[in-house]
Short mmCIF file of C-alpha atoms in Angstrom, two decimals:
data_model
loop_
_atom_site.label_atom_id
_atom_site.label_comp_id
_atom_site.label_asym_id
_atom_site.label_seq_id
_atom_site.Cartn_x
_atom_site.Cartn_y
_atom_site.Cartn_z
CA UNK W 1 89.22 88.09 30.48
CA UNK W 2 86.98 86.67 26.92
CA UNK W 3 83.47 86.37 25.67
CA UNK W 4 82.83 83.43 25.41
CA UNK W 5 80.95 81.54 22.49
CA UNK W 6 77.66 81.39 23.47
CA UNK W 7 74.63 81.62 20.91
CA UNK W 8 71.58 82.96 22.74
CA UNK W 9 68.53 82.19 20.63
CA UNK W 10 68.40 82.85 16.84
CA UNK W 11 68.45 79.57 15.64
CA UNK W 12 65.43 79.31 15.15
CA UNK W 13 65.31 76.13 12.40
CA UNK W 14 65.09 73.33 15.00
CA UNK W 15 62.35 74.37 17.43
CA UNK W 16 59.93 73.21 15.38
CA UNK W 17 57.68 71.16 13.76
CA UNK W 18 57.72 70.90 9.33
CA UNK W 19 60.94 72.71 8.93
CA UNK W 20 63.55 71.62 7.50
CA UNK W 21 66.93 69.70 8.93
CA UNK W 22 69.78 71.53 8.19
CA UNK W 23 70.47 75.14 6.24
CA UNK W 24 72.14 74.61 3.33
CA UNK W 25 74.62 77.78 2.71
CA UNK W 26 73.11 80.22 0.33
CA UNK W 27 69.18 79.60 -0.12
CA UNK W 28 66.24 80.43 -2.75
CA UNK W 29 64.57 84.19 -1.40
CA UNK W 30 61.70 86.46 -1.85
CA UNK W 31 64.25 89.15 -3.09
CA UNK W 32 66.43 87.41 -5.54
CA UNK W 33 68.19 90.77 -6.19
CA UNK W 34 70.37 92.73 -5.00
CA UNK W 35 71.21 93.04 -0.96
CA UNK W 36 69.74 96.85 0.04
CA UNK W 37 72.05 99.14 1.98
CA UNK W 38 73.44 97.71 5.65
CA UNK W 39 71.30 99.50 8.16
CA UNK W 40 72.95 100.80 11.50
CA UNK W 41 71.69 101.98 14.10
CA UNK W 42 71.74 105.90 15.01
CA UNK W 43 72.14 108.02 18.36
CA UNK W 44 71.98 105.59 20.71
CA UNK W 45 69.08 105.26 24.23
CA UNK W 46 71.06 103.60 26.99
CA UNK W 47 67.90 103.87 29.97
CA UNK W 48 69.60 104.52 33.24
CA UNK W 49 69.47 101.78 36.17
CA UNK W 50 66.56 101.55 37.86
CA UNK W 51 67.81 99.29 41.17
CA UNK W 52 69.38 100.65 45.19
CA UNK W 53 72.88 102.19 44.86
CA UNK W 54 73.92 99.59 48.09
CA UNK W 55 73.21 96.72 45.28
CA UNK W 56 75.18 98.75 42.50
CA UNK W 57 77.96 99.20 45.31
CA UNK W 58 78.54 94.91 46.18
CA UNK W 59 77.45 94.77 42.15
CA UNK W 60 81.31 97.09 42.18
CA UNK W 61 83.51 95.57 44.42
CA UNK W 62 83.40 92.33 42.60
CA UNK W 63 83.29 93.21 38.85
CA UNK W 64 86.33 95.35 40.17
CA UNK W 65 88.11 92.63 42.44
CA UNK W 66 87.68 89.18 41.41
CA UNK W 67 87.36 87.37 38.20
CA UNK W 68 85.97 85.14 36.76
CA UNK W 69 87.07 82.74 37.95
CA UNK W 70 86.70 83.64 40.96
CA UNK W 71 90.26 84.20 41.59
CA UNK W 72 90.11 88.24 43.76
CA UNK W 73 92.12 91.04 43.17
CA UNK W 74 94.08 92.81 45.40
CA UNK W 75 94.34 96.14 44.28
CA UNK W 76 91.86 98.21 41.83
CA UNK W 77 93.93 98.53 38.50
CA UNK W 78 92.79 101.97 36.18
CA UNK W 79 94.85 103.63 33.59
CA UNK W 80 95.54 107.30 34.98
CA UNK W 81 95.24 109.87 32.29
CA UNK W 82 94.21 110.56 28.71
CA UNK W 83 93.27 107.09 27.14
CA UNK W 84 94.28 105.57 23.72
CA UNK W 85 92.88 103.60 21.24
CA UNK W 86 94.10 102.06 17.66
CA UNK W 87 92.89 99.44 15.24
CA UNK W 88 95.67 97.60 14.18
CA UNK W 89 95.61 94.12 10.79
CA UNK W 90 92.91 94.25 8.73
CA UNK W 91 89.91 95.58 10.68
CA UNK W 92 86.88 95.43 8.94
CA UNK W 93 84.64 98.16 6.74
CA UNK W 94 81.95 99.27 9.78
CA UNK W 95 85.09 98.59 13.03
CA UNK W 96 85.82 102.04 12.95
CA UNK W 97 82.74 103.53 12.67
CA UNK W 98 81.62 101.20 15.18
CA UNK W 99 85.05 102.55 17.22
CA UNK W 100 84.23 106.14 17.01
CA UNK W 101 81.06 105.94 18.15
CA UNK W 102 81.69 103.74 21.72
CA UNK W 103 84.98 105.97 22.29
CA UNK W 104 82.18 108.63 22.58
CA UNK W 105 79.36 106.70 24.10
CA UNK W 106 82.99 106.84 26.92
CA UNK W 107 83.18 110.19 26.76
CA UNK W 108 80.32 111.90 27.22
CA UNK W 109 77.83 109.15 29.31
CA UNK W 110 81.27 107.17 30.61
CA UNK W 111 83.37 111.32 31.80
CA UNK W 112 86.35 108.95 30.56
CA UNK W 113 89.79 110.92 28.49
CA UNK W 114 89.19 108.35 25.48
CA UNK W 115 90.18 109.19 22.11
CA UNK W 116 91.09 106.40 18.62
CA UNK W 117 94.28 107.58 17.35
CA UNK W 118 95.28 106.54 13.87
CA UNK W 119 99.26 106.06 14.69
CA UNK W 120 101.79 105.80 16.93
CA UNK W 121 102.10 104.28 20.58
CA UNK W 122 98.11 103.73 22.19
CA UNK W 123 97.15 102.26 25.99
CA UNK W 124 95.19 100.41 24.25
CA UNK W 125 95.86 98.31 20.30
CA UNK W 126 92.55 96.74 19.65
CA UNK W 127 94.05 94.25 16.49
CA UNK W 128 92.06 92.73 13.98
CA UNK W 129 92.98 88.31 13.42
CA UNK W 130 90.64 86.07 11.74
CA UNK W 131 89.12 83.74 14.07
CA UNK W 132 90.92 81.31 13.41
CA UNK W 133 93.83 82.95 14.66
CA UNK W 134 92.27 84.39 17.80
CA UNK W 135 90.81 79.62 17.98
CA UNK W 136 94.41 79.03 17.81
CA UNK W 137 94.79 80.50 20.97
CA UNK W 138 92.01 80.42 23.14
CA UNK W 139 89.38 77.37 21.06
CA UNK W 140 86.71 78.44 23.14
CA UNK W 141 86.99 83.17 22.90
CA UNK W 142 85.18 84.78 20.79
CA UNK W 143 87.17 88.18 21.36
CA UNK W 144 89.77 88.79 24.39
CA UNK W 145 92.14 91.06 26.00
CA UNK W 146 95.61 91.00 27.26
CA UNK W 147 97.21 93.56 29.65
CA UNK W 148 100.94 94.74 29.04
CA UNK W 149 101.23 93.81 24.82
CA UNK W 150 100.39 94.85 21.47
CA UNK W 151 100.32 91.77 18.50
CA UNK W 152 100.20 88.41 18.78
CA UNK W 153 103.01 88.06 17.98
CA UNK W 154 104.46 89.54 20.64
CA UNK W 155 101.00 87.67 23.38
CA UNK W 156 102.30 83.89 21.69
CA UNK W 157 105.30 85.06 23.83
CA UNK W 158 104.22 86.53 26.97
CA UNK W 159 100.95 84.06 27.38
CA UNK W 160 101.18 82.31 30.23
CA UNK W 161 104.06 84.75 31.99
CA UNK W 162 103.77 87.87 35.03
CA UNK W 163 102.87 90.45 31.73
CA UNK W 164 99.59 89.32 31.35
CA UNK W 165 98.50 88.07 34.71
CA UNK W 166 96.46 90.35 35.43
CA UNK W 167 96.67 89.57 38.80
CA UNK W 168 100.36 91.06 40.03
CA UNK W 169 98.72 95.02 37.63
CA UNK W 170 98.08 98.31 40.39
CA UNK W 171 98.49 100.54 37.05
CA UNK W 172 96.95 99.98 33.38
CA UNK W 173 100.00 101.00 31.51
CA UNK W 174 99.50 99.21 27.58
CA UNK W 175 96.72 96.47 26.82
CA UNK W 176 95.81 94.82 23.09
CA UNK W 177 91.58 94.29 22.28
CA UNK W 178 92.10 91.07 19.82
CA UNK W 179 88.67 91.04 17.66
CA UNK W 180 87.23 88.74 14.46
CA UNK W 181 87.90 90.34 11.35
CA UNK W 182 85.64 87.58 9.97
CA UNK W 183 82.66 87.88 11.61
CA UNK W 184 79.42 89.19 11.62
CA UNK W 185 80.00 93.36 12.09
CA UNK W 186 77.60 93.45 14.73
CA UNK W 187 79.63 90.10 16.59
CA UNK W 188 82.75 92.97 16.04
CA UNK W 189 80.67 95.02 17.25
CA UNK W 190 80.48 93.14 20.48
CA UNK W 191 82.78 91.97 21.03
CA UNK W 192 84.19 95.68 20.85
CA UNK W 193 82.04 96.72 23.44
CA UNK W 194 83.25 94.01 25.74
CA UNK W 195 87.29 93.31 25.39
CA UNK W 196 87.28 97.26 25.34
CA UNK W 197 84.33 97.93 28.48
CA UNK W 198 86.88 95.30 30.16
CA UNK W 199 90.46 96.18 29.27
CA UNK W 200 89.13 100.14 31.00
CA UNK W 201 87.05 98.68 33.68
CA UNK W 202 86.14 95.86 35.36
CA UNK W 203 87.47 92.32 34.79
CA UNK W 204 84.22 90.21 36.27
CA UNK W 205 80.79 89.25 34.74
CA UNK W 206 78.57 88.15 37.14
CA UNK W 207 75.54 86.30 35.90
CA UNK W 208 73.41 88.57 38.61
CA UNK W 209 73.42 91.52 36.57
CA UNK W 210 69.91 92.17 34.11
CA UNK W 211 70.64 94.62 32.03
CA UNK W 212 74.53 94.48 31.46
CA UNK W 213 77.73 94.05 29.04
CA UNK W 214 78.98 92.92 32.42
CA UNK W 215 77.19 89.27 31.50
CA UNK W 216 78.67 85.90 30.21
CA UNK W 217 74.78 85.28 28.51
CA UNK W 218 75.71 87.83 26.06
CA UNK W 219 72.22 88.91 27.12
CA UNK W 220 73.66 92.02 26.09
CA UNK W 221 75.48 93.59 23.59
CA UNK W 222 76.51 97.53 23.93
CA UNK W 223 77.28 99.22 27.17
CA UNK W 224 73.82 99.92 29.36
CA UNK W 225 73.60 102.31 31.61
CA UNK W 226 74.36 100.78 34.36
CA UNK W 227 77.25 99.93 32.75
CA UNK W 228 78.18 104.23 31.44
CA UNK W 229 77.84 103.91 35.71
CA UNK W 230 80.80 101.74 36.50
CA UNK W 231 82.79 102.96 34.95
CA UNK W 232 82.28 106.68 35.58
CA UNK W 233 82.47 105.38 39.07
CA UNK W 234 86.03 103.20 38.09
CA UNK W 235 87.12 106.82 37.61
CA UNK W 236 86.34 108.80 39.47
CA UNK W 237 88.32 111.37 41.12
CA UNK W 238 87.68 109.87 44.53
CA UNK W 239 89.45 106.82 43.56
CA UNK W 240 93.30 105.90 41.76
CA UNK W 241 95.32 103.37 41.02
CA UNK W 242 96.11 100.74 44.16
CA UNK W 243 93.90 100.84 46.15
CA UNK W 244 92.40 97.94 48.10
CA UNK W 245 88.84 96.57 47.47
CA UNK W 246 87.88 97.94 51.64
CA UNK W 247 90.21 101.60 50.47
CA UNK W 248 87.58 101.24 47.86
CA UNK W 249 84.69 99.84 49.43
CA UNK W 250 84.79 103.79 51.69
CA UNK W 251 84.46 105.88 48.93
CA UNK W 252 82.59 104.59 46.69
CA UNK W 253 78.82 105.22 48.79
CA UNK W 254 79.48 108.65 48.65
CA UNK W 255 80.27 107.97 44.82
CA UNK W 256 77.24 106.16 43.37
CA UNK W 257 75.50 108.83 45.48
CA UNK W 258 76.95 111.95 43.61
CA UNK W 259 77.15 110.06 40.16
CA UNK W 260 73.14 108.22 41.00
CA UNK W 261 71.20 109.65 43.81
CA UNK W 262 68.37 108.32 42.64
CA UNK W 263 69.85 104.97 43.33
CA UNK W 264 69.56 106.77 46.95
CA UNK W 265 65.87 106.40 47.30
CA UNK W 266 66.20 102.41 45.67
CA UNK W 267 65.71 99.77 48.29
CA UNK W 268 67.85 97.13 48.02
CA UNK W 269 67.14 93.61 46.27
CA UNK W 270 70.24 91.92 48.14
CA UNK W 271 70.19 88.68 45.71
CA UNK W 272 72.14 86.52 45.92
CA UNK W 273 75.08 85.35 44.03
CA UNK W 274 75.74 82.72 40.77
CA UNK W 275 77.02 79.27 42.13
CA UNK W 276 80.36 78.24 40.43
CA UNK W 277 78.48 74.78 39.80
CA UNK W 278 75.27 76.78 37.44
CA UNK W 279 78.20 78.29 35.79
CA UNK W 280 79.69 75.56 34.33
CA UNK W 281 76.06 74.20 33.44
CA UNK W 282 75.23 77.14 31.72
CA UNK W 283 78.77 77.14 29.42
CA UNK W 284 78.53 73.79 29.28
CA UNK W 285 74.38 73.90 27.35
CA UNK W 286 75.59 76.51 26.17
CA UNK W 287 78.91 76.58 24.67
CA UNK W 288 80.85 74.90 22.11
CA UNK W 289 82.08 71.35 23.06
CA UNK W 290 80.54 69.28 24.08
CA UNK W 291 77.47 67.08 22.48
CA UNK W 292 74.17 67.58 22.13
CA UNK W 293 72.95 64.59 25.41
CA UNK W 294 75.01 66.48 27.57
CA UNK W 295 74.77 69.87 26.52
CA UNK W 296 70.34 69.26 27.78
CA UNK W 297 71.85 67.78 30.54
CA UNK W 298 73.72 70.32 31.51
CA UNK W 299 70.35 72.89 31.24
CA UNK W 300 68.50 70.13 32.94
CA UNK W 301 72.06 70.75 35.68
CA UNK W 302 70.81 74.66 36.19
CA UNK W 303 68.01 74.57 35.99
CA UNK W 304 68.00 72.27 38.61
CA UNK W 305 70.34 74.57 40.24
CA UNK W 306 69.01 77.40 40.11
CA UNK W 307 65.51 75.73 41.64
CA UNK W 308 67.73 74.48 44.44
CA UNK W 309 68.71 77.78 45.35
CA UNK W 310 65.48 79.18 45.03
CA UNK W 311 66.43 81.49 42.04
CA UNK W 312 63.03 83.70 40.65
CA UNK W 313 65.02 85.98 38.73
CA UNK W 314 65.92 86.49 35.29
CA UNK W 315 68.90 83.48 36.24
CA UNK W 316 66.42 80.21 37.14
CA UNK W 317 64.19 82.15 33.10
CA UNK W 318 67.34 82.02 31.49
CA UNK W 319 67.48 78.11 32.80
CA UNK W 320 64.45 77.05 31.87
CA UNK W 321 64.73 79.05 28.00
CA UNK W 322 68.81 76.53 27.40
CA UNK W 323 66.49 73.73 28.09
CA UNK W 324 64.09 75.19 25.88
CA UNK W 325 66.92 75.75 23.48
CA UNK W 326 68.20 72.22 23.89
CA UNK W 327 65.35 70.42 23.43
CA UNK W 328 64.10 72.49 20.35
CA UNK W 329 64.51 69.02 18.36
CA UNK W 330 63.91 66.02 19.83
CA UNK W 331 60.28 67.81 21.79
CA UNK W 332 59.58 70.72 20.45
CA UNK W 333 56.37 70.78 23.04
CA UNK W 334 58.52 70.76 26.60
CA UNK W 335 60.50 72.80 24.46
CA UNK W 336 57.58 75.91 22.95
CA UNK W 337 56.93 74.63 27.60
CA UNK W 338 59.84 75.91 28.92
CA UNK W 339 59.98 79.16 26.28
CA UNK W 340 56.93 79.91 28.67
CA UNK W 341 57.66 80.02 31.85
CA UNK W 342 61.25 81.71 30.81
CA UNK W 343 59.00 84.39 29.20
CA UNK W 344 56.48 84.58 32.83
CA UNK W 345 59.45 84.84 35.50
CA UNK W 346 60.66 87.45 32.66
CA UNK W 347 57.76 89.39 32.85
CA UNK W 348 57.85 89.57 37.14
CA UNK W 349 61.81 90.70 36.90
CA UNK W 350 62.66 94.03 36.31
CA UNK W 351 65.27 95.16 33.26
CA UNK W 352 65.02 91.45 32.05
CA UNK W 353 62.62 93.22 27.89
CA UNK W 354 65.41 91.99 26.04
CA UNK W 355 65.15 88.51 27.40
CA UNK W 356 62.09 88.56 26.45
CA UNK W 357 61.88 89.45 23.31
CA UNK W 358 65.25 86.78 23.27
CA UNK W 359 61.67 84.71 24.60
CA UNK W 360 59.49 86.14 21.77
CA UNK W 361 61.34 85.28 18.61
CA UNK W 362 60.85 81.10 20.06
CA UNK W 363 56.94 80.83 21.34
CA UNK W 364 56.63 82.80 17.56
CA UNK W 365 58.97 80.65 15.28
CA UNK W 366 56.01 78.37 17.23
CA UNK W 367 53.16 79.94 16.47
CA UNK W 368 53.93 80.46 13.46
CA UNK W 369 55.19 76.55 12.24
CA UNK W 370 51.00 75.79 13.54
CA UNK W 371 49.68 78.62 11.14
CA UNK W 372 48.43 80.58 13.88
CA UNK W 373 50.16 84.19 12.11
CA UNK W 374 47.57 86.31 14.43
CA UNK W 375 48.93 85.60 17.67
CA UNK W 376 52.58 85.69 16.85
CA UNK W 377 51.85 88.54 15.23
CA UNK W 378 51.33 90.01 18.93
CA UNK W 379 54.17 88.08 20.10
CA UNK W 380 56.28 89.72 17.29
CA UNK W 381 54.72 92.69 17.44
CA UNK W 382 55.59 94.05 21.24
CA UNK W 383 59.48 93.45 21.08
CA UNK W 384 60.27 94.91 17.84
CA UNK W 385 60.79 99.01 19.40
CA UNK W 386 63.28 96.79 22.18
CA UNK W 387 65.41 95.19 20.40
CA UNK W 388 65.99 98.50 18.48
CA UNK W 389 66.23 99.82 20.94
CA UNK W 390 69.52 97.73 22.80
CA UNK W 391 70.88 98.91 18.92
CA UNK W 392 70.72 94.54 18.47
CA UNK W 393 70.09 93.69 14.71
CA UNK W 394 70.25 90.47 14.99
CA UNK W 395 67.14 89.75 16.85
CA UNK W 396 66.19 92.90 15.16
CA UNK W 397 66.26 91.35 11.21
CA UNK W 398 64.09 87.96 13.47
CA UNK W 399 61.67 89.55 14.00
CA UNK W 400 61.03 90.88 11.77
CA UNK W 401 61.11 88.25 9.46
CA UNK W 402 58.68 85.94 11.66
CA UNK W 403 57.20 89.60 11.37
CA UNK W 404 56.81 89.01 7.35
CA UNK W 405 55.85 85.30 7.80
CA UNK W 406 53.47 86.26 10.47
CA UNK W 407 51.11 88.55 7.84
CA UNK W 408 52.11 85.86 4.90
CA UNK W 409 50.26 83.61 7.30
CA UNK W 410 47.05 86.45 8.09
CA UNK W 411 46.26 87.32 4.32
CA UNK W 412 48.18 91.23 4.19
CA UNK W 413 50.95 90.31 2.49
CA UNK W 414 52.31 93.30 0.34
CA UNK W 415 53.08 94.72 4.53
CA UNK W 416 55.25 91.66 4.27
CA UNK W 417 56.26 92.10 1.59
CA UNK W 418 57.90 95.63 2.47
CA UNK W 419 58.94 94.14 6.41
CA UNK W 420 60.55 91.48 5.36
CA UNK W 421 62.59 93.90 2.47
CA UNK W 422 63.28 96.24 5.90
CA UNK W 423 64.53 93.44 7.86
CA UNK W 424 67.17 92.39 5.06
CA UNK W 425 69.41 95.99 5.50
CA UNK W 426 68.71 94.87 9.63
CA UNK W 427 70.57 90.75 8.66
CA UNK W 428 73.22 92.63 6.88
CA UNK W 429 74.55 94.07 10.27
CA UNK W 430 73.38 91.50 11.57
CA UNK W 431 73.88 88.64 10.60
CA UNK W 432 76.59 88.94 7.86
CA UNK W 433 77.46 88.09 4.35
CA UNK W 434 74.40 87.38 2.16
CA UNK W 435 74.73 84.31 1.59
CA UNK W 436 73.77 84.31 5.86
CA UNK W 437 71.40 86.98 5.89
CA UNK W 438 69.85 84.38 2.96
CA UNK W 439 70.27 81.80 4.74
CA UNK W 440 67.69 83.39 8.36
CA UNK W 441 65.35 84.19 5.63
CA UNK W 442 64.30 80.89 4.42
CA UNK W 443 64.90 79.40 7.57
CA UNK W 444 62.45 81.11 9.22
CA UNK W 445 60.30 80.72 5.78
CA UNK W 446 60.87 77.09 5.89
CA UNK W 447 59.09 77.23 9.97
CA UNK W 448 55.71 78.51 7.55
CA UNK W 449 54.44 74.57 7.36
CA UNK W 450 52.32 75.08 3.66
CA UNK W 451 56.02 76.57 2.82
CA UNK W 452 57.88 73.97 4.81
CA UNK W 453 56.23 71.35 2.95
CA UNK W 454 56.10 73.18 -1.10
CA UNK W 455 60.38 72.05 -0.20
#
C-alpha cells in the first residue's frame, strides 16, 4: 500500500492571468528577515462520522477485505496484543513529535494498545529515507508500507516474494513503513498517518469516502473521526485475525451499534462504488508521469464517467475540480467555471468542508488576479478555521497569504502585514524549506495584477 503522489491544488501560479510563468527557486518576499518559528497544531479536533452504520458496515468490509487494486483478501489480518513502533533511518526533527501525537490519538480515540519505543525490535518499524530511495522502489509513491520486513534493504531482497504478499497474511507481526526524510514536515506527517493507519488497520482506499484518509484523493491528511471509528471497530474484541468476510459481517452490526449508537438513527445513503476507469483517469490526470495534454484528456474522461454514472456527490465535484486544475494555464475562465461548479456540488454534499476550502483557494486566487479584493476575502475567510481544524498547514498558509494579498488590495495594509507574517510559521510546516515558503509567498503576490505588472 502506498500514498500516491497526487498534488491536490496548492499550485496556484498558473490559474489566472498576470502571473509569473515559472516559479523561481528563491524569490524576494515582504519579509526579508529570518523566518518566524515553525508553527505546529495543538489538540486535535476530529469530528465524529455523521452517517448511517449501514453505510459504515459496507465501508468497513470493502476497506478490510480488498486491496487498492480491487483484489479481494480472504482473511482479516491485524496485530494480536500490544503494538510497538520504532523509528530508524535519518528522521527529520518533526517526525518524533508527530509520531507521539498520532500514537496518543490511536490509544485514546481508537482504543488500540500501541506505543512508541526507542530501541530494540518492534512490530512496526518506521524508516526515514530519502524520496529518491522510495521512488527507486516505487516510482509513483510518496511513502509505503510492507509486511514481514523491517528495513528498505530487507525489502529489496524480499520484494515480489510470498513474504511481502498481503493476501497471504492472517495475522500481522512485523511491518515496515517507509517515509521521506527530505520532504516538508506536513508531507512526512501525512505519510505517517496514512501508512500507519494501513499498517495497523484496513489496507484499501475508497474514493467514495468524503471524510477519510482511506481515500487516494489526498484531501484529508490526518486521521479523521471516521478513521478512528473504523480502527476501533477493527480491533473490537468481537473480531480476531483470520476471520473471513462473512464472519466479520455477522458481528459488525453489533460492534458499530456499540461504538457508534447514533449511526443506527441515520438513514443510509447507499453511495455507489467507484469504477476502476474513473480511478485510472484521476490518477493519470493528477499523478506523475503524463504530459499536460494527456492529463487534461484524462480529467475530461473522469468527468464524463462521473456524469454517466450519475454521481451527485464529492466525486463529481472532484472531477470538475481536477479539470479546473488542468485547464488553468490554457483557459483560465473555463477553469474558473469548473471550480464554481465543484463548489456548488460540494456545498450540497455532507462532509466536504475541507474540499470547499481547497476550492475557495482557487476561486480567491482568480478574484485577486482581477483586483476583486473584497470578493477574495469573502471566499477565503470562512475556510481558515476549517483548514486549521483539519491540521492542514499548507492549505492554511495558502489561504492566509491569499487573505493578506486581498487585504492589501482593499487598503487594509497593516492587517495584511500581520496576516502575511502569521502565515509564514504555518508555511514552514506545510512547505518546509525557507526557499519553498518564499516561493509560495511570491507566487501568491504575483497574482495581484499591479504587482505582476511591476515584475
